Short mmCIF file of C-alpha atoms and ligand atoms in Angstrom, two decimals:
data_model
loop_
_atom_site.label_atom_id
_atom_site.label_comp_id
_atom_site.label_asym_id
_atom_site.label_seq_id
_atom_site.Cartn_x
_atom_site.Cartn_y
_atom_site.Cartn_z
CA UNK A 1 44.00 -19.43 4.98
CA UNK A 2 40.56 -17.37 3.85
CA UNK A 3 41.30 -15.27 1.00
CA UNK A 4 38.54 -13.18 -0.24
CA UNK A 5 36.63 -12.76 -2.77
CA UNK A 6 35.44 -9.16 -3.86
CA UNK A 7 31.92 -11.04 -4.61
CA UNK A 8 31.76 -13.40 -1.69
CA UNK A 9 28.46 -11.93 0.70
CA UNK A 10 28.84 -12.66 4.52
CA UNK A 11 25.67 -14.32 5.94
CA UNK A 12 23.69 -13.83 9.14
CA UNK A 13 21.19 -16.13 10.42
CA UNK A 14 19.23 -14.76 13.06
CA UNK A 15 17.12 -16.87 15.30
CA UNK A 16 15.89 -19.55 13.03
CA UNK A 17 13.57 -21.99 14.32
CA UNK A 18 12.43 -24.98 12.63
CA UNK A 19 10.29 -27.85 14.49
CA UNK A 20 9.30 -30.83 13.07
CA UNK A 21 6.56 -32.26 15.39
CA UNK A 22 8.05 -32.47 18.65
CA UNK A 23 11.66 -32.28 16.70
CA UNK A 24 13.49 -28.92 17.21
CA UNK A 25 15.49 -29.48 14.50
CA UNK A 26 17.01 -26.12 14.70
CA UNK A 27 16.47 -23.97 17.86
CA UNK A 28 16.70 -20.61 17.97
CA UNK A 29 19.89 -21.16 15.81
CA UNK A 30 21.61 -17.25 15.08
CA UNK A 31 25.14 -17.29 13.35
CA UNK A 32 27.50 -15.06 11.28
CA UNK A 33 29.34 -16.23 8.69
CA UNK A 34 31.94 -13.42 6.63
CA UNK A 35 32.72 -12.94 3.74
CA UNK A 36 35.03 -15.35 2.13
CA UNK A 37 34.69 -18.19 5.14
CA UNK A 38 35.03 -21.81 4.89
CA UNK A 39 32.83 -22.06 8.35
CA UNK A 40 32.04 -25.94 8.89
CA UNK A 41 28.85 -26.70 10.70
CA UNK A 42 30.05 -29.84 12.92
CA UNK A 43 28.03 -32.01 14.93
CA UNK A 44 26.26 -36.01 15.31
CA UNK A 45 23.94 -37.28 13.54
CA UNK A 46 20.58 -35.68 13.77
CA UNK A 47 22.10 -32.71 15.15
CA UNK A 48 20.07 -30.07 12.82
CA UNK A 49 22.83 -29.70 10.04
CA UNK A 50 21.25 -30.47 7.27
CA UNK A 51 18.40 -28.61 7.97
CA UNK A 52 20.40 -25.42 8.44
CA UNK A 53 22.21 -26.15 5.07
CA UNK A 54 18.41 -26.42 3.82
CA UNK A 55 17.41 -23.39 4.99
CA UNK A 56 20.33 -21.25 3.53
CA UNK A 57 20.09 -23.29 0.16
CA UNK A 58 16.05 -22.04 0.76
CA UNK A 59 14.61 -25.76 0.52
CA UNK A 60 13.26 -25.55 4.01
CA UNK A 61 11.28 -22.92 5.48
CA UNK A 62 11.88 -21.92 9.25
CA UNK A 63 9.02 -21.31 11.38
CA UNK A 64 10.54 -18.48 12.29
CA UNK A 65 13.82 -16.08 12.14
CA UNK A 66 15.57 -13.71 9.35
CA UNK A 67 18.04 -14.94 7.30
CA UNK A 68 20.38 -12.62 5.40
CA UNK A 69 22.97 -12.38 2.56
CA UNK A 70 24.79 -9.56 2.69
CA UNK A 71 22.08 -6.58 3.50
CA UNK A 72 19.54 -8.49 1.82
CA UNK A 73 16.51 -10.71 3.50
CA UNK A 74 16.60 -13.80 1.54
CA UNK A 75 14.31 -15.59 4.08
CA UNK A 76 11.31 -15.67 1.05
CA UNK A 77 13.38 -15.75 -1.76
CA UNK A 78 13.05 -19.23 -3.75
CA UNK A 79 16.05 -21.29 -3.99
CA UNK A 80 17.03 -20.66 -7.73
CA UNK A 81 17.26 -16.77 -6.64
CA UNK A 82 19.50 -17.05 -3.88
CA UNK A 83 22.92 -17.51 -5.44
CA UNK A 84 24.05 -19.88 -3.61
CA UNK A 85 25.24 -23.66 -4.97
CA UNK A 86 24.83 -26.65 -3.25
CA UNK A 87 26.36 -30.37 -3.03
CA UNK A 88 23.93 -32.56 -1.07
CA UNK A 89 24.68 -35.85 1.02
CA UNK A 90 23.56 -37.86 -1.47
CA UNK A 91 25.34 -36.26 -4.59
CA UNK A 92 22.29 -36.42 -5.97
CA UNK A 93 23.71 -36.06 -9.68
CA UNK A 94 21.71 -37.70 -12.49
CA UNK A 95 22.89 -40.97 -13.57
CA UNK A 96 21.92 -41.36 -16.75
CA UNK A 97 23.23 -37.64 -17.83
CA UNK A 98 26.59 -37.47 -19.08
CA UNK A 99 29.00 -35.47 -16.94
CA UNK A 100 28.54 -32.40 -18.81
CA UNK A 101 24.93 -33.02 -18.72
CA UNK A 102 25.31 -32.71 -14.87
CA UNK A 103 27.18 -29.79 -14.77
CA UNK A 104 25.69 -27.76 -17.18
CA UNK A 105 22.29 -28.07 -15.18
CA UNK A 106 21.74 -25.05 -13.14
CA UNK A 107 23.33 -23.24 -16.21
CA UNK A 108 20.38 -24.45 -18.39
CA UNK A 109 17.84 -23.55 -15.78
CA UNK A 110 19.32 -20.35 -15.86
CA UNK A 111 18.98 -20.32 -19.76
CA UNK A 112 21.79 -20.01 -20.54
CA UNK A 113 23.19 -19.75 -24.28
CA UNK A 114 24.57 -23.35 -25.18
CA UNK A 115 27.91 -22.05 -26.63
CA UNK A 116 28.62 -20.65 -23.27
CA UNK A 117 27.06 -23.59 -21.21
CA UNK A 118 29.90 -25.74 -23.11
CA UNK A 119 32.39 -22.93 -22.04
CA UNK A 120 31.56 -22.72 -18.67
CA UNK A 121 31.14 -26.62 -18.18
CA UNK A 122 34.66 -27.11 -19.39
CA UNK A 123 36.36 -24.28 -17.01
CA UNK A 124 34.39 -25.69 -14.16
CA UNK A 125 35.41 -29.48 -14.89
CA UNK A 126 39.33 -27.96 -15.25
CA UNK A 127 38.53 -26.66 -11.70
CA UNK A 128 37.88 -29.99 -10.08
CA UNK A 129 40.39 -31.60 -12.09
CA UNK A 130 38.17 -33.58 -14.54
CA UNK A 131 38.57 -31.23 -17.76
CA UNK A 132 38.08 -33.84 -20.77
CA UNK A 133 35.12 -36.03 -18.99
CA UNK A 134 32.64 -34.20 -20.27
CA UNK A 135 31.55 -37.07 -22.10
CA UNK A 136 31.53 -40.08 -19.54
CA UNK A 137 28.30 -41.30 -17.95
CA UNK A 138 27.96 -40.55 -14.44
CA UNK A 139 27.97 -44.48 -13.47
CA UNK A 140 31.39 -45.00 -15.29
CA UNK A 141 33.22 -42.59 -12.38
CA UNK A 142 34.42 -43.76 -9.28
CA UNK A 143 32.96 -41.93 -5.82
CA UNK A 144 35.90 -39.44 -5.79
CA UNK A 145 34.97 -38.48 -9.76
CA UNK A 146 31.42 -38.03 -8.71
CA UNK A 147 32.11 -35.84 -5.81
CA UNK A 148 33.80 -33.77 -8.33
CA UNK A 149 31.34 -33.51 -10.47
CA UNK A 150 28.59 -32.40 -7.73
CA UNK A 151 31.22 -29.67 -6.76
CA UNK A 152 31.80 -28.81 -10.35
CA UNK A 153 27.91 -28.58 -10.74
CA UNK A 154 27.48 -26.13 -7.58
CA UNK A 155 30.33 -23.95 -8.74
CA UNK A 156 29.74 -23.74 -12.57
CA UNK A 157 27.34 -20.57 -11.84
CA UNK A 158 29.97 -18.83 -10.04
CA UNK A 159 27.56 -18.62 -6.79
CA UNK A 160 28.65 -16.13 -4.45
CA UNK A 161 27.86 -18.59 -1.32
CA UNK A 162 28.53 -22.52 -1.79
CA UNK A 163 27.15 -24.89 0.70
CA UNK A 164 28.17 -28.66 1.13
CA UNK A 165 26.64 -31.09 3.01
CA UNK A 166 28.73 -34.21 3.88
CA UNK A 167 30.59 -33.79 0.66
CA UNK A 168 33.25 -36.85 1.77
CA UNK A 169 31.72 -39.28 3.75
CA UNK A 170 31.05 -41.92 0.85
CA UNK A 171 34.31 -41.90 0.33
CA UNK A 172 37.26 -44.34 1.83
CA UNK A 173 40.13 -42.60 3.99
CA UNK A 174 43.13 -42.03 1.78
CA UNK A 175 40.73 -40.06 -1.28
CA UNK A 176 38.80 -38.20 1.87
CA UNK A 177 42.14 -37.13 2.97
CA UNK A 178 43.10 -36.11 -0.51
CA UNK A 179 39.93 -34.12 -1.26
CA UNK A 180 39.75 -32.28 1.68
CA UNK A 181 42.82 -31.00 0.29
CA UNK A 182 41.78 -30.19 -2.62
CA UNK A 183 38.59 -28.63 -1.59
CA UNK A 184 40.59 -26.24 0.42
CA UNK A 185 42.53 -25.20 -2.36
CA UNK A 186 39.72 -24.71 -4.03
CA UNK A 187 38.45 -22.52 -1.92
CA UNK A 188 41.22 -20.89 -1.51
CA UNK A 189 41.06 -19.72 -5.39
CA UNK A 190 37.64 -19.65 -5.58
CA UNK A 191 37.52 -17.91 -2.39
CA UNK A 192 33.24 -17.95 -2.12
CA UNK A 193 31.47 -17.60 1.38
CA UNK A 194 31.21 -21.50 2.00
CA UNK A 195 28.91 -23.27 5.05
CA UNK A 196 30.57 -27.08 5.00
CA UNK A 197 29.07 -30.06 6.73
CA UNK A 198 31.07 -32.78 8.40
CA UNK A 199 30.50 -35.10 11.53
CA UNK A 200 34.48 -35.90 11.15
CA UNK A 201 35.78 -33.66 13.42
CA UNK A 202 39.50 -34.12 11.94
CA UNK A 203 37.98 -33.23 9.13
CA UNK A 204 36.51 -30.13 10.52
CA UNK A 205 39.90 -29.12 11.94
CA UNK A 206 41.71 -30.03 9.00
CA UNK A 207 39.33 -27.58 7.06
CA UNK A 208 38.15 -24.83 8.45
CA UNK A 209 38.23 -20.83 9.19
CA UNK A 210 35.90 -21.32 11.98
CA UNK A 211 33.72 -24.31 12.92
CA UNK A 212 30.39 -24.29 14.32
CA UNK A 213 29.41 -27.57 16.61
CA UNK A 214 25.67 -28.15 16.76
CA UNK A 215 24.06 -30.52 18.96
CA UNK A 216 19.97 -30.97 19.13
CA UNK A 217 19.47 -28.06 17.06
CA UNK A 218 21.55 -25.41 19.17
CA UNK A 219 24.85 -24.05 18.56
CA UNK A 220 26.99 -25.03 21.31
CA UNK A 221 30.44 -23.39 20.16
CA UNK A 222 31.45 -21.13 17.81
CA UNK A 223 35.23 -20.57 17.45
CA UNK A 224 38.65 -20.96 15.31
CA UNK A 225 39.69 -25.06 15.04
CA UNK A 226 42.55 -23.89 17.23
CA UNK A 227 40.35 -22.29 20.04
CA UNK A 228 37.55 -25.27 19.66
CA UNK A 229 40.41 -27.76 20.57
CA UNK A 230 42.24 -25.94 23.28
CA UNK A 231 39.17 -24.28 24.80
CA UNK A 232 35.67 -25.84 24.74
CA UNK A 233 33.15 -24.09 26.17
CA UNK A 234 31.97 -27.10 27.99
CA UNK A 235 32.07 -30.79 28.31
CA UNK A 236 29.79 -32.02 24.84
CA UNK A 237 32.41 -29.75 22.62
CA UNK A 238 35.89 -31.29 24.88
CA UNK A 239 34.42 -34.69 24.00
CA UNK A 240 32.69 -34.68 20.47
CA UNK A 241 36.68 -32.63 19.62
CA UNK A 242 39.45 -34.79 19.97
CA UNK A 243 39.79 -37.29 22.79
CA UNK A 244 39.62 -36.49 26.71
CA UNK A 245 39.28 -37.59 29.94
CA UNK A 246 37.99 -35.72 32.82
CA UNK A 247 38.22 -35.36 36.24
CA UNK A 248 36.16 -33.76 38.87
CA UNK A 249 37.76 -30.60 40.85
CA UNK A 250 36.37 -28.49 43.24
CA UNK A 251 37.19 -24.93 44.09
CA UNK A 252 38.21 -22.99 47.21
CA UNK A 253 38.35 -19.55 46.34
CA UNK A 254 40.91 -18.90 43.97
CA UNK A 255 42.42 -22.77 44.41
CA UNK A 256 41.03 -25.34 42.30
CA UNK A 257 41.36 -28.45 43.90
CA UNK A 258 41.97 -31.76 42.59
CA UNK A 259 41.76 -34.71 45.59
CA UNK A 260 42.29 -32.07 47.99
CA UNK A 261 45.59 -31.01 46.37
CA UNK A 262 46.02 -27.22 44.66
CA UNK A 263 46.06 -27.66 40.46
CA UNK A 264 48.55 -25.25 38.72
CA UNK A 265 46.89 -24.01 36.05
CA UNK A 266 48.09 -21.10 33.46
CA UNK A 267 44.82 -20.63 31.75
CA UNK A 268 42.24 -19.36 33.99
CA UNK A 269 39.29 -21.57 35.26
CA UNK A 270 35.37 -20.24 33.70
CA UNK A 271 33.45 -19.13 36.28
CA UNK A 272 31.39 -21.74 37.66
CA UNK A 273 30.79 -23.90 40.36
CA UNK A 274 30.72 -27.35 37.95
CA UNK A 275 34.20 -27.36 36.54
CA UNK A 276 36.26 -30.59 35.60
CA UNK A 277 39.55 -31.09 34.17
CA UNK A 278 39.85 -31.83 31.04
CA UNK A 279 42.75 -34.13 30.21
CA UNK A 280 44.18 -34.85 26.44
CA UNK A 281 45.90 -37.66 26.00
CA UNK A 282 48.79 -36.53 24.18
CA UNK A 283 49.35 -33.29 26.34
CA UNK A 284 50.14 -36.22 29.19
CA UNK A 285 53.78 -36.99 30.25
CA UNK A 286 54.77 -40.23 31.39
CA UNK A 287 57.56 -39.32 33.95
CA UNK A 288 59.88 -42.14 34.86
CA UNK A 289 61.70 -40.20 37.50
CA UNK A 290 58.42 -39.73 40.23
CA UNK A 291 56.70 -36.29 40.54
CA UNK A 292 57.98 -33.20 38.41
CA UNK A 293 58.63 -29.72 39.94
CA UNK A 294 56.33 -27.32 38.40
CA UNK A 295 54.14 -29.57 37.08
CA UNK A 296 50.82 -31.27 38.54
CA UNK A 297 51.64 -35.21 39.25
CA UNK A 298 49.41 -37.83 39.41
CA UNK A 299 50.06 -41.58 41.04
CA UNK A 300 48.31 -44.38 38.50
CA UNK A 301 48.50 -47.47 37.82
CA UNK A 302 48.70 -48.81 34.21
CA UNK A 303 45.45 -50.37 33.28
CA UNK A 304 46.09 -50.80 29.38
CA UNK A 305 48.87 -50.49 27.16
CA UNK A 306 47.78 -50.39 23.64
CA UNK A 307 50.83 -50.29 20.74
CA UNK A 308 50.04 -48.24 17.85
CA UNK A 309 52.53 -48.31 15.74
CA UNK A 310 53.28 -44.13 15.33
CA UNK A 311 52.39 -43.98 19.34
CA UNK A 312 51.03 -45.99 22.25
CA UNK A 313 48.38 -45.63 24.13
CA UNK A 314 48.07 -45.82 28.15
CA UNK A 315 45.17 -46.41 30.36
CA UNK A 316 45.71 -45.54 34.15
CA UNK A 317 43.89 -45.61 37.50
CA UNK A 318 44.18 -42.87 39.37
CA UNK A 319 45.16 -43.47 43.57
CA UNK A 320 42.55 -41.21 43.83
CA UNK A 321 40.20 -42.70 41.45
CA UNK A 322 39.39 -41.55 38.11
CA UNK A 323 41.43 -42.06 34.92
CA UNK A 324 43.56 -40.79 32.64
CA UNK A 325 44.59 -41.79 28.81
CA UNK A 326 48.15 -41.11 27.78
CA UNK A 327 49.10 -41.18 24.31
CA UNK A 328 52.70 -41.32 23.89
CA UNK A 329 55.46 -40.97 21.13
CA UNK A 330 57.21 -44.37 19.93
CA UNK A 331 60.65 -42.83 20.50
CA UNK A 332 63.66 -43.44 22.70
CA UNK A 333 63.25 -45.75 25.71
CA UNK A 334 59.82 -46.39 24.39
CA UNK A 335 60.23 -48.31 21.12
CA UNK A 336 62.06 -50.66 23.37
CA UNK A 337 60.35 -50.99 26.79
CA UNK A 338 56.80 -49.54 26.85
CA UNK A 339 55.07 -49.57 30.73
CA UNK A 340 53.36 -52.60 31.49
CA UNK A 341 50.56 -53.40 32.79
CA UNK A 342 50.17 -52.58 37.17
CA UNK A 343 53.39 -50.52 36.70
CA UNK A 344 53.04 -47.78 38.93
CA UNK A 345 53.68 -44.98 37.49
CA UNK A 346 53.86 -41.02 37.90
CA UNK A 347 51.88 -38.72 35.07
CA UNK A 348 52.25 -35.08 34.63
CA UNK A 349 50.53 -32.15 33.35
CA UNK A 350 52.33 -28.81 32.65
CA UNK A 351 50.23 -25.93 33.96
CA UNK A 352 49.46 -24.78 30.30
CA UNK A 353 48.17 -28.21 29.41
CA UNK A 354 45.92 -27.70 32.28
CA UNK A 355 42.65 -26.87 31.23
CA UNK A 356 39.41 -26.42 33.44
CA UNK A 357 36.19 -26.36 31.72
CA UNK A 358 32.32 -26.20 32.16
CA UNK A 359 31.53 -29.77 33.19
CA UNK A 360 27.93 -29.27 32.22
CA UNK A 361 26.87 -31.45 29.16
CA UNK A 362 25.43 -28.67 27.48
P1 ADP B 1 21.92 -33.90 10.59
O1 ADP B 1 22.08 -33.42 9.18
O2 ADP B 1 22.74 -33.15 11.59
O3 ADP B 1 22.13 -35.37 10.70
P2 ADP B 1 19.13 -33.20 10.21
O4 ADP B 1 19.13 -31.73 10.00
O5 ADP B 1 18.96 -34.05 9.00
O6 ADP B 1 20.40 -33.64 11.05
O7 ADP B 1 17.93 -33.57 11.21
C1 ADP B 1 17.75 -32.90 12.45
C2 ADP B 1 16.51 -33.48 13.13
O8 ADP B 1 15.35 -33.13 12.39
C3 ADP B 1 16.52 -34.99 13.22
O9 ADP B 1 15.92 -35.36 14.44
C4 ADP B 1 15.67 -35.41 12.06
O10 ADP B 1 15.07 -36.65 12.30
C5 ADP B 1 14.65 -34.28 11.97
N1 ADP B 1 14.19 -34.05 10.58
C6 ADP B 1 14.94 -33.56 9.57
N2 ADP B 1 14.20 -33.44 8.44
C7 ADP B 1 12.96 -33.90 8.75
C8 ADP B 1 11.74 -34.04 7.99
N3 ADP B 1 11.66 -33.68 6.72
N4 ADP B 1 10.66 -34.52 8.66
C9 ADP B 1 10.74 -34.87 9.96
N5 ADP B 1 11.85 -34.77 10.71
C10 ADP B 1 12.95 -34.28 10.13
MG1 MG B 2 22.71 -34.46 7.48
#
């Protein structure tokens, strides 16, 4: 998916620090980012991700760390220096300026020659698909049309590092869809280091080279969508990714134990003493035969059966205590006769869909 970009500049942030009062808003944060990566910082609100976007973008000052674009310490250099565009959460785009107006601002501050400001306003407007709206005011466009004109405004310098904080969330679910599309195509051509923000984390999947989750200022994960989703490092990633329940497990040796009873497992446990099980719904099977060979079976007892229309959703209670959610297909037998409610029931987990993870929250 990353294609690169002869002039795209890798970055490294190296234990950056910044406090506000009591606030570690980032905390000891260090991270790589290559050349030519869409890399999506994801995490709640108030996790720190604006304020890292700040700091590359050179609006905030750390307290402390380096902070470098390709070999060069940028840490001190003012924000109109750095190369780098920006779309904030707010687009922050200037109402009462025409489109082009918009656009064509960081080429002004750069003094640039008008002839080629009009040039370079038009190619960048092609770009995000609005070529010919130079002209409109800013409050004539829907949300989409603005978005696309603060991405047409951080690209129309041809920055060699584009940052983008929240860049979607105004926007309603079918044109968020549609423009994360299109901002991954754009990237794709484009091809510029870029640091993304979301708090979707569909939208971080959907995305991204490599996605970053923050929580209170740390770093908690860094790793390929793919990776993120199958393997969290630990219990705030496995539920702030997807959906999951977990179960407590203990472990004998090499046995991991779940209500006394061995787990098969194909993916080796992490080495601790505070592991759960973590359990996606959709990796669940809903066997209407009793227990499976060769797979780990658990007695329930439907608690909730939720029709979705695409799927359905089951809540059990484990004999054992605990639960687990099911999510299954609307296909076959199901379309017709979905469990009910105090149906006993046998679920199963294939040892590959049997993952053990940190049960620590951090
Ligand atoms: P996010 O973008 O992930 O929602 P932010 O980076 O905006 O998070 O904020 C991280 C933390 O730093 C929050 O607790 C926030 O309240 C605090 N913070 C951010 N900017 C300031 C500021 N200018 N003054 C005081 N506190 C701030
Ligand atoms: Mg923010």
């Amino acid at each position: 998916m990353t294609s690169r970009n002869s002039d795209a500049l890798p970055i490294s942030i190296r234990n950056v620090t910044k406090t506000y009062g009591a606030v570690h808003a980032l905390n000891d944060v260090s991270l790589e980012v290559e050349s030519g990566e869409f890399l999506t910082l994801l995490g709640p609100s108030g996790s720190g991700k604006t304020t890292l976007l700040m700091v590359l973008a050179g609006f905030t000052r750390p307290d402390c760390g380096s902070l470098k674009f390709g070999d060069r310490e940028v840490i001190r250099t003012p924000p109109h220096l750095r190369d780098v565009g920006m779309t904030f959460q707010s687009y922050a785009l200037f109402p009462h300026m025409t489109v082009a107006g918009n656009v064509g601002y960081p080429l002004k501050l750069r003094k640039v020659s008008k002839p080629d400001i009009a040039a370079r306003v038009e190619a960048a407007l092609d770009t995000v698909q609005l070529g010919g709206f130079g002209d409109r005011r800013i409050d004539q466009l829907s949300g989409g049309q603005r978005q696309r004109v603060a991405v047409a405004r951080a690209i129309v310098f041809e920055p060699r590092i584009l940052l983008m904080d929240e860049p979607l969330s105004a926007l309603d679910k079918k044109l968020r869809d549609q423009m994360q599309i299109e901002l991954r195509h754009l990237h794709e051509k484009l091809g510029m280091t870029t640091v993304y923000v979301t708090h979707d984390q569909r939208e971080a999947l959907t995305m991204s080279d490599r996605i970053a989750v923050v929580n209170h200022g740390r770093i908690m994960q860094l790793a390929t969508p793919r990776d993120l989703y199958e393997r969290p490092a630990n219990r705030f990633v496995a539920d702030f990714i997807g959906e999951s329940t977990f179960l407590p497990v203990s472990r004998q040796g090499e046995t991991i134990l779940f209500d006394g009873q061995p787990l098969l497992h194909d993916i080796p446990a992490p080495a601790t003493d505070n592991l759960s099980l973590m359990v996606r719904p959709e990796r669940v099977v809903l066997s209407r035969e009793g227990p499976r060979e060769g797979a780990n079976n658990f007695a329930a007892t439907a608690t909730d059966v939720v029709y979705q229309g695409d799927s359905y959703l089951l809540h059990a209670a484990l004999a054992s205590g605990g639960q687990i959610v099911l999510r299954g297909a609307m296909r076959g037998a199901n379309v017709t006769s979905l469990p009910s409610v105090g149906d006993a029931l046998t679920l199963c987990l294939a040892p590959e869909d049997t993952v053990l993870i940190d049960g620590s929250e951090q």
